[in-house]
Amino acid sequence: MEYTLIRSSRKTLALNIDRDGRLIVRAPYRLSVEKIEQFIAEKADWIEKHTAAVNLRTEQKNERLNVPPKELPLFGRLCPVVNEKPYGYTDGVFYLPEGMTLESLVPYLHKLYTRIAKESLIPRVQTLSEQTGLMITAVKINSAKTRWGSCSAAKSVNLSHRLIAADPRLIDYVIIHELCHTVHMDHSHDFYRLVENFLPDYKEREKGLKEVSRMLTEYGL
């Protein structure tokens, strides 16, 4: 079985199937290849199951990208697509050109999501900043894919336009998370205690973002 081996100072073995269906093995520096491959053999059923799941998601994504979209994610739900002018987004409905595949629309959708994010997220950050007393110097929207948001030492908050696909409860969590970085520029116990002070259920909301990320990947967004 082919795999990519990554050694580090960790103490245990770990397996992971990446988005391309490849097996990634993380192992301690001194662990022998024999023991690593024995572990892989013991986990053959797990590997097969998760590889099949990843390959299925990839297949579904490719199928979705190659046809015109009928619905698109926004604010925690799937909004219908109507092929009428003027193109854009209004009152829970996307208006897009007829006959264009999702893949061909992605560049336009990125711009559209950015516009919607600027109209909705920036005011929300300002409102939550005032409500929490966690003041910022600026708020900007970017196109980051690997993180929902960030906060600089100058107390400038950046949010990914992809965040608008999430439910408002999850959006608020990301915003509060970044606002708390104006006090603690780390992920220490004190930082999460401050987050919890504003959102006692922040751990539940944090988990919900993983599903949003998975969905956006399937839509190529």
C-alpha positions as CSV (number, residue, x, y, z in Angstrom):
1,M,0.0,0.0,0.0
2,E,1.4,3.4,-1.0
3,Y,1.8,6.1,1.6
4,T,3.6,9.2,2.4
5,L,5.6,9.0,5.6
6,I,6.2,12.1,7.8
7,R,8.5,11.7,10.8
8,S,8.6,14.1,13.7
9,S,9.2,14.1,17.5
10,R,5.7,12.8,18.1
11,K,5.3,9.7,20.3
12,T,2.5,7.9,18.5
13,L,1.6,6.7,15.0
14,A,-1.3,8.5,13.2
15,L,-3.0,7.9,9.8
16,N,-4.8,10.4,7.7
17,I,-6.4,10.3,4.2
18,D,-5.9,13.7,2.5
19,R,-8.3,15.4,0.1
20,D,-6.7,13.6,-2.9
21,G,-7.3,10.2,-1.3
22,R,-3.6,9.7,-0.4
23,L,-2.6,7.9,2.8
24,I,-0.5,10.1,5.1
25,V,1.4,8.3,7.9
26,R,2.9,10.4,10.8
27,A,5.4,8.6,12.9
28,P,8.1,9.1,15.5
29,Y,11.7,9.5,14.2
30,R,13.0,6.2,15.5
31,L,10.1,3.9,14.8
32,S,11.1,1.2,12.3
33,V,9.5,0.9,8.9
34,E,8.5,-2.6,9.8
35,K,6.4,-1.5,12.7
36,I,4.9,1.3,10.7
37,E,3.8,-1.1,7.9
38,Q,2.5,-3.6,10.4
39,F,0.3,-0.8,11.8
40,I,-0.9,0.1,8.3
41,A,-1.8,-3.5,7.7
42,E,-3.8,-3.6,10.9
43,K,-5.7,-0.5,9.9
44,A,-6.5,-1.7,6.4
45,D,-10.2,-1.7,6.9
46,W,-10.2,1.8,8.3
47,I,-8.0,3.0,5.4
48,E,-10.2,1.4,2.8
49,K,-13.4,2.9,4.3
50,H,-12.0,6.4,4.6
51,T,-10.3,6.3,1.2
52,A,-13.6,5.3,-0.4
53,A,-15.4,8.2,1.4
54,V,-12.9,10.7,0.2
55,N,-13.0,9.4,-3.4
56,L,-16.8,9.6,-3.3
57,R,-16.8,13.2,-2.2
58,T,-14.3,14.0,-5.0
59,E,-16.5,12.3,-7.5
60,Q,-19.5,14.2,-6.3
61,K,-17.6,17.5,-6.4
62,N,-16.5,16.9,-10.0
63,E,-20.1,16.1,-11.0
64,R,-21.4,19.2,-9.3
65,L,-18.7,21.4,-10.9
66,N,-19.6,20.2,-14.4
67,V,-23.2,21.2,-14.4
68,P,-25.1,24.5,-13.9
69,P,-25.8,25.1,-10.1
70,K,-29.3,24.8,-8.9
71,E,-28.5,26.1,-5.4
72,L,-25.6,27.7,-3.6
73,P,-24.6,27.9,0.1
74,L,-25.2,31.1,2.0
75,F,-25.8,32.0,5.6
76,G,-26.2,28.4,6.7
77,R,-28.6,27.3,4.0
78,L,-28.8,26.4,0.3
79,C,-30.3,29.3,-1.7
80,P,-32.0,28.7,-5.1
81,V,-30.4,29.7,-8.4
82,V,-32.6,31.5,-10.9
83,N,-31.4,32.2,-14.5
84,E,-32.7,35.7,-14.9
85,K,-31.2,39.2,-15.2
86,P,-30.0,41.3,-13.5
87,Y,-27.4,38.8,-12.2
88,G,-26.3,38.8,-8.6
89,Y,-28.0,38.0,-5.3
90,T,-31.2,39.4,-3.8
91,D,-33.4,38.3,-0.9
92,G,-32.1,34.7,-0.6
93,V,-31.9,34.0,-4.4
94,F,-28.9,33.9,-6.7
95,Y,-29.5,35.2,-10.2
96,L,-27.0,33.7,-12.6
97,P,-26.5,33.2,-16.4
98,E,-28.2,30.1,-17.9
99,G,-26.2,27.2,-19.1
100,M,-22.9,28.0,-17.3
101,T,-21.3,25.3,-15.2
102,L,-20.5,25.8,-11.6
103,E,-16.8,25.6,-12.4
104,S,-17.0,28.4,-14.9
105,L,-19.0,30.5,-12.5
106,V,-16.6,30.2,-9.6
107,P,-14.5,33.3,-10.4
108,Y,-17.7,35.4,-10.6
109,L,-19.1,33.8,-7.4
110,H,-15.9,34.7,-5.5
111,K,-16.5,38.4,-6.4
112,L,-20.2,38.1,-5.5
113,Y,-19.5,36.4,-2.2
114,T,-16.9,39.1,-1.4
115,R,-19.5,41.9,-2.1
116,I,-22.1,40.1,0.1
117,A,-19.4,39.6,2.8
118,K,-18.5,43.3,2.8
119,E,-22.2,44.3,3.1
120,S,-23.0,41.9,5.9
121,L,-19.8,41.0,7.8
122,I,-18.2,44.4,8.2
123,P,-21.3,45.9,10.0
124,R,-21.6,42.7,12.1
125,V,-18.0,43.0,13.3
126,Q,-18.6,46.7,14.2
127,T,-21.8,45.8,16.1
128,L,-20.1,42.9,18.1
129,S,-17.1,45.1,18.8
130,E,-19.3,47.7,20.4
131,Q,-21.4,45.1,22.3
132,T,-18.3,43.3,23.7
133,G,-16.2,46.4,24.2
134,L,-13.4,44.8,22.3
135,M,-12.4,47.6,20.0
136,I,-10.7,47.3,16.6
137,T,-8.9,49.6,14.2
138,A,-10.2,48.2,11.0
139,V,-12.0,45.2,9.4
140,K,-11.4,43.8,6.0
141,I,-12.6,41.0,3.8
142,N,-10.1,38.7,2.0
143,S,-10.2,35.5,0.0
144,A,-8.4,33.2,2.4
145,K,-9.2,29.5,2.0
146,T,-7.3,28.0,5.0
147,R,-8.5,30.2,7.8
148,W,-11.8,32.0,8.6
149,G,-10.3,35.1,10.0
150,S,-7.3,36.7,11.7
151,C,-6.5,39.7,13.9
152,S,-3.2,41.7,13.7
153,A,-1.3,43.2,16.6
154,A,-2.6,46.5,15.4
155,K,-6.2,45.2,16.1
156,S,-7.2,44.9,12.5
157,V,-9.6,42.1,11.8
158,N,-9.6,40.2,8.5
159,L,-12.4,37.7,7.5
160,S,-12.6,35.3,4.6
161,H,-15.5,36.0,2.2
162,R,-16.2,32.2,2.4
163,L,-17.5,32.8,6.0
164,I,-20.8,34.0,4.7
165,A,-21.7,30.4,3.7
166,A,-21.9,29.7,7.5
167,D,-24.9,30.0,9.7
168,P,-25.0,33.4,11.5
169,R,-24.3,31.7,14.9
170,L,-21.0,30.3,13.4
171,I,-20.2,33.7,11.8
172,D,-20.6,35.4,15.2
173,Y,-18.2,32.8,16.8
174,V,-15.5,33.6,14.2
175,I,-15.9,37.3,14.8
176,I,-15.9,37.0,18.6
177,H,-12.8,34.7,18.3
178,E,-10.9,37.4,16.3
179,L,-12.1,40.2,18.6
180,C,-10.8,38.3,21.6
181,H,-7.4,38.4,19.9
182,T,-7.3,42.1,20.5
183,V,-6.7,41.2,24.1
184,H,-4.8,37.9,23.8
185,M,-2.7,37.4,20.7
186,D,-2.5,33.6,21.3
187,H,-4.7,30.6,22.0
188,S,-3.9,30.4,25.6
189,H,-6.3,29.3,28.4
190,D,-7.0,33.0,29.1
191,F,-7.9,33.6,25.5
192,Y,-10.5,30.8,25.4
193,R,-11.8,31.8,28.8
194,L,-12.5,35.2,27.3
195,V,-14.2,33.6,24.3
196,E,-16.3,31.5,26.6
197,N,-17.3,34.5,28.6
198,F,-19.1,35.8,25.5
199,L,-20.0,32.5,23.9
200,P,-20.4,29.6,26.4
201,D,-21.1,27.2,23.6
202,Y,-18.1,28.2,21.5
203,K,-16.8,24.6,21.2
204,E,-20.1,23.5,19.6
205,R,-19.9,26.4,17.1
206,E,-16.3,25.6,16.3
207,K,-17.2,22.1,15.3
208,G,-19.9,23.4,13.0
209,L,-17.3,25.3,10.9
210,K,-15.7,22.0,9.8
211,E,-18.9,21.0,8.1
212,V,-19.1,24.4,6.4
213,S,-15.5,24.0,5.2
214,R,-16.3,20.6,3.8
215,M,-19.4,21.9,1.9
216,L,-17.5,24.8,0.4
217,T,-14.8,22.4,-0.9
218,E,-17.5,20.3,-2.6
219,Y,-18.8,23.4,-4.3
220,G,-15.4,24.5,-5.4
221,L,-15.7,27.8,-3.5
